[in-house]
Amino acid sequence: MLEPSEQYKQYRSYSYLEAGVDYPDIPMAKEIGRVPAYAGLDLSDEQRARTERLLTENVVISLHDHPSVFPENLEGDLREYIRSGRELTGYEGLARSGMTAVFDNVMDGTCCISSDGGWKWTDVLHDLGMRMSDLAHQDYLVKGESLADIRQAHADGTMALVFALEAATMIENEVDRLDILYGFGVRQIGIAYSEANYLGSGLKERGDGGLTYFGERAVTRMNKLGLTIDLSHSGDQTSLDVIKHSKKPVFMTHCGSREVWPTNRMKPDAVIKAMAERGGVIGLEAAPHTTLSPDHPKHSLESVMDHFTHLVDVVGIDHVAFGPDTLFGDHVGLHDTFSKNLSIGQAHGHVEYEKQPYVDGLENPAECFYNIIGWLVSHGYSDDEIAAVVSGNIIRVLEEVWF
């Protein structure tokens, strides 16, 4: 983990308001030091210096994260926090991450402001608007809507926050709502989040009917707008149909290989290959108990990198990146509390694993890319290979999809 960026001025979310008066005063989890620092990297002084150089000199992009801060007491405070419709952004932690840009997937599956079912159109717009209000009161995080924004953030020593959504469920059968989301600043969107919707099937369904006719219209509109498409939670047939129908390459922003860990949450290598053949990129996932491996069944950085090395062999290093899918707070506790909303049971299937309190080495957005790059350095990857997987491969797709 790096020292805080010089451009970060100690701003805290919604500090222009008064906690307890304008919004609930809920004790929040620590952004730094909530769990012990990762001890699995044994870097020499030379390797440590190279890791820090690569982290600061390169554009570094997280293809998928939730850089919000969650309550310290999830059991008692999480529902009130979500219902308030005002998630706090982890500025302090992000300022130590070394990232240039983060694809922020906001509340997503936990967007239950007015309904426990989530994904309501007005709730999603409320979430986006509230987050933009907070961003407008500070100058470290900039709203990322183009590659120029990301490159400028790197030049300025700031960070671009790119709004993304893991599913298009909230558009219902209104394709023009994609234009409205684009106008709000959303630049990436999924097809389905585990449950089927008007566009296609999610990974939890017993049967996958593939991309619907409306889904085809939506994908065509996404291409025209310049929205990158995310297949992470879509069913296998729906994913293949989107890859075929889209005129642009697509992402699996936070996933892994089902050949390494056989659960629905992972994607079969055949589907990943189909995506790569059309120019797409997969981001490696690190949410708790997802990208496990037989060699490292206790979820850690090493488990995730087992998926990385496997997929580099399967599709080549030019089609692999990282979307850690982390947050500030107890991610395991969040999964426990929102297991139905997030389809945890169906995603993890019946494969046995030993539950961990956190993912060692990839616990929150502040530490992820230092440890990822440190691992790559210690395993002999070149500067060019590291630059490709921390941003170059993502930028190649964005240059084709974004306008």
CSV table of C-alpha atoms in Angstrom, one decimal:
chain,number,residue,atom,x,y,z
A,1,MET,CA,0.0,0.0,0.0
A,2,LEU,CA,1.3,3.5,-0.9
A,3,GLU,CA,1.3,6.7,1.1
A,4,PRO,CA,-1.7,8.9,0.4
A,5,SER,CA,-1.7,10.8,-2.9
A,6,GLU,CA,-0.5,14.4,-2.5
A,7,GLN,CA,-3.7,15.5,-4.3
A,8,TYR,CA,-6.0,14.1,-1.6
A,9,LYS,CA,-7.0,16.9,0.8
A,10,GLN,CA,-8.5,14.6,3.5
A,11,TYR,CA,-12.1,15.1,2.3
A,12,ARG,CA,-14.7,12.7,3.8
A,13,SER,CA,-17.9,11.8,2.2
A,14,TYR,CA,-20.8,14.3,2.7
A,15,SER,CA,-18.6,16.3,5.1
A,16,TYR,CA,-20.5,19.4,3.9
A,17,LEU,CA,-23.5,18.0,5.7
A,18,GLU,CA,-24.0,17.2,9.4
A,19,ALA,CA,-24.2,13.5,10.4
A,20,GLY,CA,-27.1,12.8,12.7
A,21,VAL,CA,-29.0,15.8,11.3
A,22,ASP,CA,-28.9,15.5,7.5
A,23,TYR,CA,-28.3,11.7,7.4
A,24,PRO,CA,-28.0,8.9,9.9
A,25,ASP,CA,-24.8,9.0,12.1
A,26,ILE,CA,-23.7,5.4,11.7
A,27,PRO,CA,-20.2,4.2,12.8
A,28,MET,CA,-18.4,3.1,9.7
A,29,ALA,CA,-15.7,0.4,9.2
A,30,LYS,CA,-12.1,1.6,9.0
A,31,GLU,CA,-10.8,2.1,5.5
A,32,ILE,CA,-7.2,1.4,6.5
A,33,GLY,CA,-6.1,-1.4,8.9
A,34,ARG,CA,-9.4,-3.1,9.4
A,35,VAL,CA,-7.6,-6.4,9.0
A,36,PRO,CA,-3.8,-7.3,9.1
A,37,ALA,CA,-1.7,-6.3,6.1
A,38,TYR,CA,-1.0,-9.1,3.7
A,39,ALA,CA,2.2,-11.0,4.7
A,40,GLY,CA,2.4,-13.3,1.7
A,41,LEU,CA,4.6,-11.1,-0.4
A,42,ASP,CA,8.3,-11.5,0.3
A,43,LEU,CA,9.8,-8.8,-1.8
A,44,SER,CA,13.4,-7.7,-1.9
A,45,ASP,CA,14.2,-4.0,-1.7
A,46,GLU,CA,14.7,-4.0,-5.5
A,47,GLN,CA,11.4,-5.7,-6.1
A,48,ARG,CA,9.5,-3.4,-3.7
A,49,ALA,CA,10.9,-0.3,-5.5
A,50,ARG,CA,10.0,-1.8,-8.9
A,51,THR,CA,6.4,-2.5,-7.6
A,52,GLU,CA,6.0,1.0,-6.4
A,53,ARG,CA,7.4,2.4,-9.7
A,54,LEU,CA,5.0,0.3,-11.8
A,55,LEU,CA,2.1,1.3,-9.6
A,56,THR,CA,2.8,5.0,-9.9
A,57,GLU,CA,4.1,5.3,-13.5
A,58,ASN,CA,1.4,3.2,-15.2
A,59,VAL,CA,-2.2,4.0,-15.7
A,60,VAL,CA,-3.8,1.4,-13.3
A,61,ILE,CA,-7.5,0.5,-13.8
A,62,SER,CA,-9.8,-1.6,-11.6
A,63,LEU,CA,-12.4,-3.0,-14.0
A,64,HIS,CA,-14.8,-3.7,-11.1
A,65,ASP,CA,-15.0,-2.5,-7.5
A,66,HIS,CA,-17.4,-1.1,-5.0
A,67,PRO,CA,-15.3,1.6,-3.2
A,68,SER,CA,-17.9,2.5,-0.7
A,69,VAL,CA,-17.6,2.3,3.1
A,70,PHE,CA,-19.9,0.0,5.0
A,71,PRO,CA,-21.1,0.2,8.6
A,72,GLU,CA,-18.9,-1.3,11.3
A,73,ASN,CA,-22.0,-3.2,12.7
A,74,LEU,CA,-23.6,-4.8,9.7
A,75,GLU,CA,-26.2,-6.7,11.6
A,76,GLY,CA,-27.5,-3.7,13.3
A,77,ASP,CA,-26.9,-0.8,10.9
A,78,LEU,CA,-26.7,-2.1,7.3
A,79,ARG,CA,-30.4,-2.0,6.4
A,80,GLU,CA,-30.8,1.6,7.8
A,81,TYR,CA,-27.6,2.6,5.9
A,82,ILE,CA,-28.9,1.2,2.6
A,83,ARG,CA,-32.4,2.7,3.1
A,84,SER,CA,-30.9,6.1,3.6
A,85,GLY,CA,-29.8,6.0,-0.1
A,86,ARG,CA,-26.5,7.7,0.8
A,87,GLU,CA,-23.4,5.4,0.5
A,88,LEU,CA,-20.1,6.9,1.6
A,89,THR,CA,-17.1,6.7,-0.8
A,90,GLY,CA,-13.8,5.6,0.7
A,91,TYR,CA,-11.7,8.6,-0.3
A,92,GLU,CA,-9.0,7.9,2.3
A,93,GLY,CA,-8.5,4.3,1.1
A,94,LEU,CA,-8.6,5.1,-2.6
A,95,ALA,CA,-6.0,7.8,-2.1
A,96,ARG,CA,-3.5,5.1,-1.0
A,97,SER,CA,-4.4,2.6,-3.7
A,98,GLY,CA,-2.3,3.8,-6.6
A,99,MET,CA,-5.2,3.3,-9.0
A,100,THR,CA,-5.8,5.8,-11.8
A,101,ALA,CA,-9.4,4.8,-12.4
A,102,VAL,CA,-11.9,2.6,-10.7
A,103,PHE,CA,-15.1,1.3,-12.3
A,104,ASP,CA,-17.5,1.9,-9.4
A,105,ASN,CA,-20.6,-0.3,-9.5
A,106,VAL,CA,-22.4,1.7,-6.8
A,107,MET,CA,-25.1,-0.1,-4.8
A,108,ASP,CA,-25.9,-2.6,-7.5
A,109,GLY,CA,-27.4,-5.8,-6.0
A,110,THR,CA,-27.9,-4.1,-2.7
A,111,CYS,CA,-29.8,-1.1,-4.1
A,112,CYS,CA,-32.8,-1.6,-1.8
A,113,ILE,CA,-33.7,2.0,-1.0
A,114,SER,CA,-37.4,1.5,-1.5
A,115,SER,CA,-37.8,-2.2,-1.9
A,116,ASP,CA,-35.9,-5.3,-0.7
A,117,GLY,CA,-36.2,-6.6,-4.3
A,118,GLY,CA,-33.7,-4.0,-5.4
A,119,TRP,CA,-32.9,-2.8,-8.9
A,120,LYS,CA,-35.7,-0.2,-9.1
A,121,TRP,CA,-35.3,2.5,-11.7
A,122,THR,CA,-35.8,5.4,-9.3
A,123,ASP,CA,-33.6,3.9,-6.7
A,124,VAL,CA,-30.7,3.5,-9.1
A,125,LEU,CA,-31.1,7.1,-10.3
A,126,HIS,CA,-31.2,8.2,-6.6
A,127,ASP,CA,-28.0,6.3,-5.9
A,128,LEU,CA,-26.2,7.7,-8.9
A,129,GLY,CA,-27.3,11.3,-8.2
A,130,MET,CA,-26.4,11.2,-4.5
A,131,ARG,CA,-22.9,9.9,-5.3
A,132,MET,CA,-22.5,12.6,-7.9
A,133,SER,CA,-23.5,15.2,-5.3
A,134,ASP,CA,-20.8,14.1,-3.0
A,135,LEU,CA,-18.2,14.0,-5.9
A,136,ALA,CA,-19.1,17.6,-6.8
A,137,HIS,CA,-18.0,18.8,-3.3
A,138,GLN,CA,-14.4,17.6,-3.6
A,139,ASP,CA,-11.6,17.6,-6.2
A,140,TYR,CA,-9.6,14.3,-5.7
A,141,LEU,CA,-12.0,11.9,-7.5
A,142,VAL,CA,-13.1,13.1,-10.9
A,143,LYS,CA,-16.1,11.7,-12.8
A,144,GLY,CA,-14.6,9.5,-15.5
A,145,GLU,CA,-16.6,9.5,-18.7
A,146,SER,CA,-13.9,9.1,-21.4
A,147,LEU,CA,-10.4,7.9,-21.9
A,148,ALA,CA,-9.3,11.5,-21.8
A,149,ASP,CA,-10.6,11.8,-18.3
A,150,ILE,CA,-8.6,8.7,-17.2
A,151,ARG,CA,-5.4,10.0,-18.8
A,152,GLN,CA,-5.9,13.4,-17.3
A,153,ALA,CA,-6.4,11.9,-13.9
A,154,HIS,CA,-3.1,10.1,-14.3
A,155,ALA,CA,-1.3,13.3,-15.3
A,156,ASP,CA,-2.8,15.2,-12.4
A,157,GLY,CA,-2.2,12.6,-9.8
A,158,THR,CA,-6.0,12.3,-9.1
A,159,MET,CA,-8.3,9.4,-9.8
A,160,ALA,CA,-11.2,8.9,-12.2
A,161,LEU,CA,-14.3,7.2,-10.9
A,162,VAL,CA,-16.3,5.5,-13.7
A,163,PHE,CA,-19.9,4.6,-13.0
A,164,ALA,CA,-21.0,1.1,-13.9
A,165,LEU,CA,-23.9,-1.2,-13.2
A,166,GLU,CA,-23.8,-5.0,-13.0
A,167,ALA,CA,-27.2,-5.5,-14.7
A,168,ALA,CA,-29.6,-3.7,-16.9
A,169,THR,CA,-32.6,-5.0,-14.9
A,170,MET,CA,-33.8,-1.4,-14.0
A,171,ILE,CA,-34.4,-0.5,-17.6
A,172,GLU,CA,-37.2,-3.1,-17.7
A,173,ASN,CA,-38.5,-3.0,-21.3
A,174,GLU,CA,-37.5,0.6,-22.0
A,175,VAL,CA,-34.5,0.6,-24.2
A,176,ASP,CA,-34.3,4.5,-24.1
A,177,ARG,CA,-33.4,4.2,-20.4
A,178,LEU,CA,-29.9,3.2,-21.5
A,179,ASP,CA,-29.5,6.7,-22.9
A,180,ILE,CA,-30.6,8.2,-19.7
A,181,LEU,CA,-28.1,6.1,-17.7
A,182,TYR,CA,-25.4,7.2,-20.2
A,183,GLY,CA,-26.4,10.8,-19.6
A,184,PHE,CA,-26.0,10.2,-15.8
A,185,GLY,CA,-22.4,9.1,-16.5
A,186,VAL,CA,-22.8,5.3,-16.6
A,187,ARG,CA,-20.2,3.9,-19.0
A,188,GLN,CA,-20.5,0.2,-18.4
A,189,ILE,CA,-23.5,-2.1,-17.8
A,190,GLY,CA,-24.2,-5.8,-17.3
A,191,ILE,CA,-27.0,-7.8,-19.0
A,192,ALA,CA,-28.4,-9.7,-16.0
A,193,TYR,CA,-27.5,-10.0,-12.3
A,194,SER,CA,-27.9,-13.7,-11.5
A,195,GLU,CA,-31.8,-13.4,-11.9
A,196,ALA,CA,-33.3,-13.4,-15.4
A,197,ASN,CA,-34.7,-10.1,-16.7
A,198,TYR,CA,-36.1,-8.7,-20.0
A,199,LEU,CA,-32.7,-9.0,-21.7
A,200,GLY,CA,-31.7,-12.5,-20.8
A,201,SER,CA,-30.8,-15.1,-18.1
A,202,GLY,CA,-28.6,-14.8,-15.1
A,203,LEU,CA,-26.2,-17.4,-13.7
A,204,LYS,CA,-28.6,-18.6,-11.0
A,205,GLU,CA,-31.4,-19.8,-13.3
A,206,ARG,CA,-32.2,-23.5,-13.8
A,207,GLY,CA,-32.4,-22.9,-17.6
A,208,ASP,CA,-30.8,-20.3,-19.7
A,209,GLY,CA,-32.9,-19.2,-22.7
A,210,GLY,CA,-30.2,-16.9,-24.0
A,211,LEU,CA,-30.5,-13.3,-25.1
A,212,THR,CA,-34.0,-12.2,-25.8
A,213,TYR,CA,-35.2,-10.2,-28.8
A,214,PHE,CA,-35.4,-7.2,-26.5
A,215,GLY,CA,-31.9,-8.1,-25.2
A,216,GLU,CA,-30.7,-7.9,-28.8
A,217,ARG,CA,-32.2,-4.4,-29.1
A,218,ALA,CA,-30.5,-3.4,-25.9
A,219,VAL,CA,-27.1,-4.7,-26.9
A,220,THR,CA,-27.4,-2.8,-30.2
A,221,ARG,CA,-28.2,0.4,-28.3
A,222,MET,CA,-25.3,-0.2,-25.9
A,223,ASN,CA,-23.0,-0.4,-28.9
A,224,LYS,CA,-24.3,2.8,-30.4
A,225,LEU,CA,-24.1,4.7,-27.1
A,226,GLY,CA,-20.6,3.6,-26.2
A,227,LEU,CA,-21.5,1.5,-23.2
A,228,THR,CA,-19.1,-1.4,-22.5
A,229,ILE,CA,-21.0,-4.6,-21.7
A,230,ASP,CA,-20.3,-6.8,-18.7
A,231,LEU,CA,-21.2,-10.5,-18.7
A,232,SER,CA,-20.0,-11.5,-15.3
A,233,HIS,CA,-23.4,-12.5,-13.8
A,234,SER,CA,-25.1,-13.6,-17.1
A,235,GLY,CA,-25.8,-17.2,-17.9
A,236,ASP,CA,-23.5,-19.1,-20.2
A,237,GLN,CA,-25.9,-19.2,-23.3
A,238,THR,CA,-26.8,-15.5,-22.7
A,239,SER,CA,-23.1,-14.7,-22.6
A,240,LEU,CA,-22.4,-16.5,-25.8
A,241,ASP,CA,-25.4,-14.8,-27.5
A,242,VAL,CA,-24.2,-11.3,-26.4
A,243,ILE,CA,-20.7,-12.0,-27.6
A,244,LYS,CA,-22.1,-13.0,-31.0
A,245,HIS,CA,-24.6,-10.1,-31.3
A,246,SER,CA,-22.4,-7.3,-30.1
A,247,LYS,CA,-20.5,-5.4,-32.8
A,248,LYS,CA,-18.0,-4.4,-30.1
A,249,PRO,CA,-15.8,-6.5,-27.8
A,250,VAL,CA,-17.2,-7.1,-24.3
A,251,PHE,CA,-15.9,-7.6,-20.8
A,252,MET,CA,-16.3,-10.1,-18.0
A,253,THR,CA,-15.3,-7.5,-15.5
A,254,HIS,CA,-15.1,-9.7,-12.3
A,255,CYS,CA,-15.0,-13.4,-12.8
A,256,GLY,CA,-12.7,-16.5,-13.0
A,257,SER,CA,-12.4,-19.9,-14.6
A,258,ARG,CA,-14.9,-22.6,-13.9
A,259,GLU,CA,-12.2,-25.1,-14.9
A,260,VAL,CA,-10.2,-23.9,-11.8
A,261,TRP,CA,-13.2,-23.6,-9.4
A,262,PRO,CA,-16.4,-25.3,-10.6
A,263,THR,CA,-19.2,-23.0,-9.5
A,264,ASN,CA,-21.8,-21.0,-11.5
A,265,ARG,CA,-20.1,-17.8,-10.5
A,266,MET,CA,-17.1,-18.7,-12.6
A,267,LYS,CA,-17.3,-18.8,-16.4
A,268,PRO,CA,-16.4,-21.9,-18.6
A,269,ASP,CA,-13.2,-21.6,-20.5
A,270,ALA,CA,-15.1,-22.1,-23.7
A,271,VAL,CA,-17.1,-18.9,-23.1
A,272,ILE,CA,-14.1,-17.0,-22.0
A,273,LYS,CA,-12.3,-18.0,-25.2
A,274,ALA,CA,-15.3,-16.9,-27.3
A,275,MET,CA,-15.1,-13.5,-25.7
A,276,ALA,CA,-11.4,-13.2,-26.2
A,277,GLU,CA,-11.7,-14.2,-29.9
A,278,ARG,CA,-13.9,-11.2,-30.4
A,279,GLY,CA,-11.3,-8.9,-28.6
A,280,GLY,CA,-12.8,-9.0,-25.1
A,281,VAL,CA,-11.1,-9.0,-21.7
A,282,ILE,CA,-11.8,-10.8,-18.4
A,283,GLY,CA,-11.1,-9.1,-15.1
A,284,LEU,CA,-10.1,-11.4,-12.2
A,285,GLU,CA,-12.6,-11.4,-9.3
A,286,ALA,CA,-11.7,-11.4,-5.6
A,287,ALA,CA,-15.0,-11.2,-3.7
A,288,PRO,CA,-15.1,-13.6,-0.8
A,289,HIS,CA,-15.3,-17.3,-1.6
A,290,THR,CA,-15.5,-16.9,-5.4
A,291,THR,CA,-12.1,-17.4,-7.1
A,292,LEU,CA,-11.0,-20.3,-5.0
A,293,SER,CA,-8.6,-22.9,-6.3
A,294,PRO,CA,-7.7,-26.5,-5.3
A,295,ASP,CA,-4.1,-25.4,-4.5
A,296,HIS,CA,-5.3,-22.4,-2.4
A,297,PRO,CA,-8.8,-23.2,-1.1
A,298,LYS,CA,-8.5,-20.6,1.7
A,299,HIS,CA,-9.4,-17.5,-0.4
A,300,SER,CA,-6.4,-15.2,-0.8
A,301,LEU,CA,-4.3,-13.4,-3.4
A,302,GLU,CA,-2.7,-16.7,-4.3
A,303,SER,CA,-6.2,-18.3,-5.1
A,304,VAL,CA,-6.9,-15.4,-7.5
A,305,MET,CA,-3.6,-15.7,-9.2
A,306,ASP,CA,-4.2,-19.4,-9.8
A,307,HIS,CA,-7.1,-18.2,-12.0
A,308,PHE,CA,-4.8,-15.6,-13.6
A,309,THR,CA,-2.0,-18.0,-14.6
A,310,HIS,CA,-4.6,-20.5,-15.9
A,311,LEU,CA,-6.4,-17.9,-18.0
A,312,VAL,CA,-3.1,-16.5,-19.4
A,313,ASP,CA,-2.4,-20.0,-20.7
A,314,VAL,CA,-6.0,-20.3,-22.1
A,315,VAL,CA,-6.6,-17.0,-23.8
A,316,GLY,CA,-3.2,-15.1,-23.6
A,317,ILE,CA,-2.1,-12.3,-21.4
A,318,ASP,CA,-3.7,-9.7,-23.8
A,319,HIS,CA,-7.1,-10.7,-22.6
A,320,VAL,CA,-6.7,-10.7,-18.9
A,321,ALA,CA,-7.0,-7.9,-16.3
A,322,PHE,CA,-8.3,-7.4,-12.8
A,323,GLY,CA,-11.7,-6.4,-11.4
A,324,PRO,CA,-11.2,-7.3,-7.7
A,325,ASP,CA,-14.8,-6.5,-6.6
A,326,THR,CA,-13.8,-5.3,-3.2
A,327,LEU,CA,-15.2,-2.7,-0.7
A,328,PHE,CA,-14.3,-1.0,2.6
A,329,GLY,CA,-15.8,-3.1,5.4
A,330,ASP,CA,-16.7,-6.6,6.1
A,331,HIS,CA,-17.4,-8.1,2.7
A,332,VAL,CA,-18.1,-11.6,4.1
A,333,GLY,CA,-20.7,-10.1,6.5
A,334,LEU,CA,-22.3,-8.2,3.6
A,335,HIS,CA,-22.7,-11.4,1.7
A,336,ASP,CA,-24.2,-13.1,4.8
A,337,THR,CA,-26.7,-10.2,5.2
A,338,PHE,CA,-27.7,-9.9,1.6
A,339,SER,CA,-27.3,-13.5,0.5
A,340,LYS,CA,-30.7,-13.6,-1.2
A,341,ASN,CA,-30.2,-10.3,-3.0
A,342,LEU,CA,-26.8,-11.4,-4.2
A,343,SER,CA,-27.8,-15.1,-5.0
A,344,ILE,CA,-24.9,-16.3,-3.0
A,345,GLY,CA,-26.2,-19.9,-2.6
A,346,GLN,CA,-26.8,-20.4,-6.3
A,347,ALA,CA,-23.5,-18.7,-7.3
A,348,HIS,CA,-21.3,-20.7,-5.0
A,349,GLY,CA,-23.2,-23.9,-5.6
A,350,HIS,CA,-22.5,-27.1,-3.6
A,351,VAL,CA,-18.7,-27.1,-3.8
A,352,GLU,CA,-17.4,-27.3,-0.3
A,353,TYR,CA,-15.0,-24.6,1.0
A,354,GLU,CA,-13.7,-23.4,4.3
A,355,LYS,CA,-15.2,-20.0,5.0
A,356,GLN,CA,-12.7,-17.2,5.6
A,357,PRO,CA,-13.2,-13.9,7.4
A,358,TYR,CA,-11.7,-11.9,4.5
A,359,VAL,CA,-9.7,-12.4,1.3
A,360,ASP,CA,-6.1,-12.2,2.5
A,361,GLY,CA,-4.2,-9.7,0.2
A,362,LEU,CA,-7.3,-8.5,-1.6
A,363,GLU,CA,-9.4,-7.3,1.2
A,364,ASN,CA,-10.2,-3.7,0.0
A,365,PRO,CA,-9.5,-1.3,-2.8
A,366,ALA,CA,-6.6,0.3,-0.9
A,367,GLU,CA,-4.3,-2.7,-1.1
A,368,CYS,CA,-5.3,-4.7,-4.2
A,369,PHE,CA,-3.1,-3.3,-6.9
A,370,TYR,CA,0.1,-3.0,-4.8
A,371,ASN,CA,-0.2,-6.7,-3.9
A,372,ILE,CA,-1.2,-7.7,-7.4
A,373,ILE,CA,1.7,-5.9,-9.0
A,374,GLY,CA,4.0,-7.1,-6.2
A,375,TRP,CA,3.0,-10.7,-7.0
A,376,LEU,CA,3.6,-10.2,-10.7
A,377,VAL,CA,7.0,-8.7,-10.0
A,378,SER,CA,8.0,-11.6,-7.7
A,379,HIS,CA,6.9,-14.1,-10.4
A,380,GLY,CA,9.1,-12.7,-13.2
A,381,TYR,CA,6.6,-10.8,-15.4
A,382,SER,CA,8.0,-8.1,-17.5
A,383,ASP,CA,7.1,-4.4,-17.2
A,384,ASP,CA,5.2,-4.6,-20.5
A,385,GLU,CA,3.2,-7.6,-19.4
A,386,ILE,CA,2.3,-5.9,-16.1
A,387,ALA,CA,1.3,-2.7,-17.9
A,388,ALA,CA,-1.0,-4.8,-20.1
A,389,VAL,CA,-2.9,-6.5,-17.3
A,390,VAL,CA,-3.3,-3.5,-15.0
A,391,SER,CA,-4.7,-1.2,-17.8
A,392,GLY,CA,-3.4,-1.7,-21.3
A,393,ASN,CA,-5.8,-4.5,-22.2
A,394,ILE,CA,-8.8,-2.6,-20.8
A,395,ILE,CA,-7.8,0.6,-22.6
A,396,ARG,CA,-7.6,-1.3,-25.9
A,397,VAL,CA,-11.3,-2.3,-25.5
A,398,LEU,CA,-12.3,1.2,-24.3
A,399,GLU,CA,-10.7,2.7,-27.4
A,400,GLU,CA,-13.0,0.6,-29.5
A,401,VAL,CA,-16.2,0.9,-27.5
A,402,TRP,CA,-16.2,4.4,-26.0
A,403,PHE,CA,-16.5,7.6,-28.1
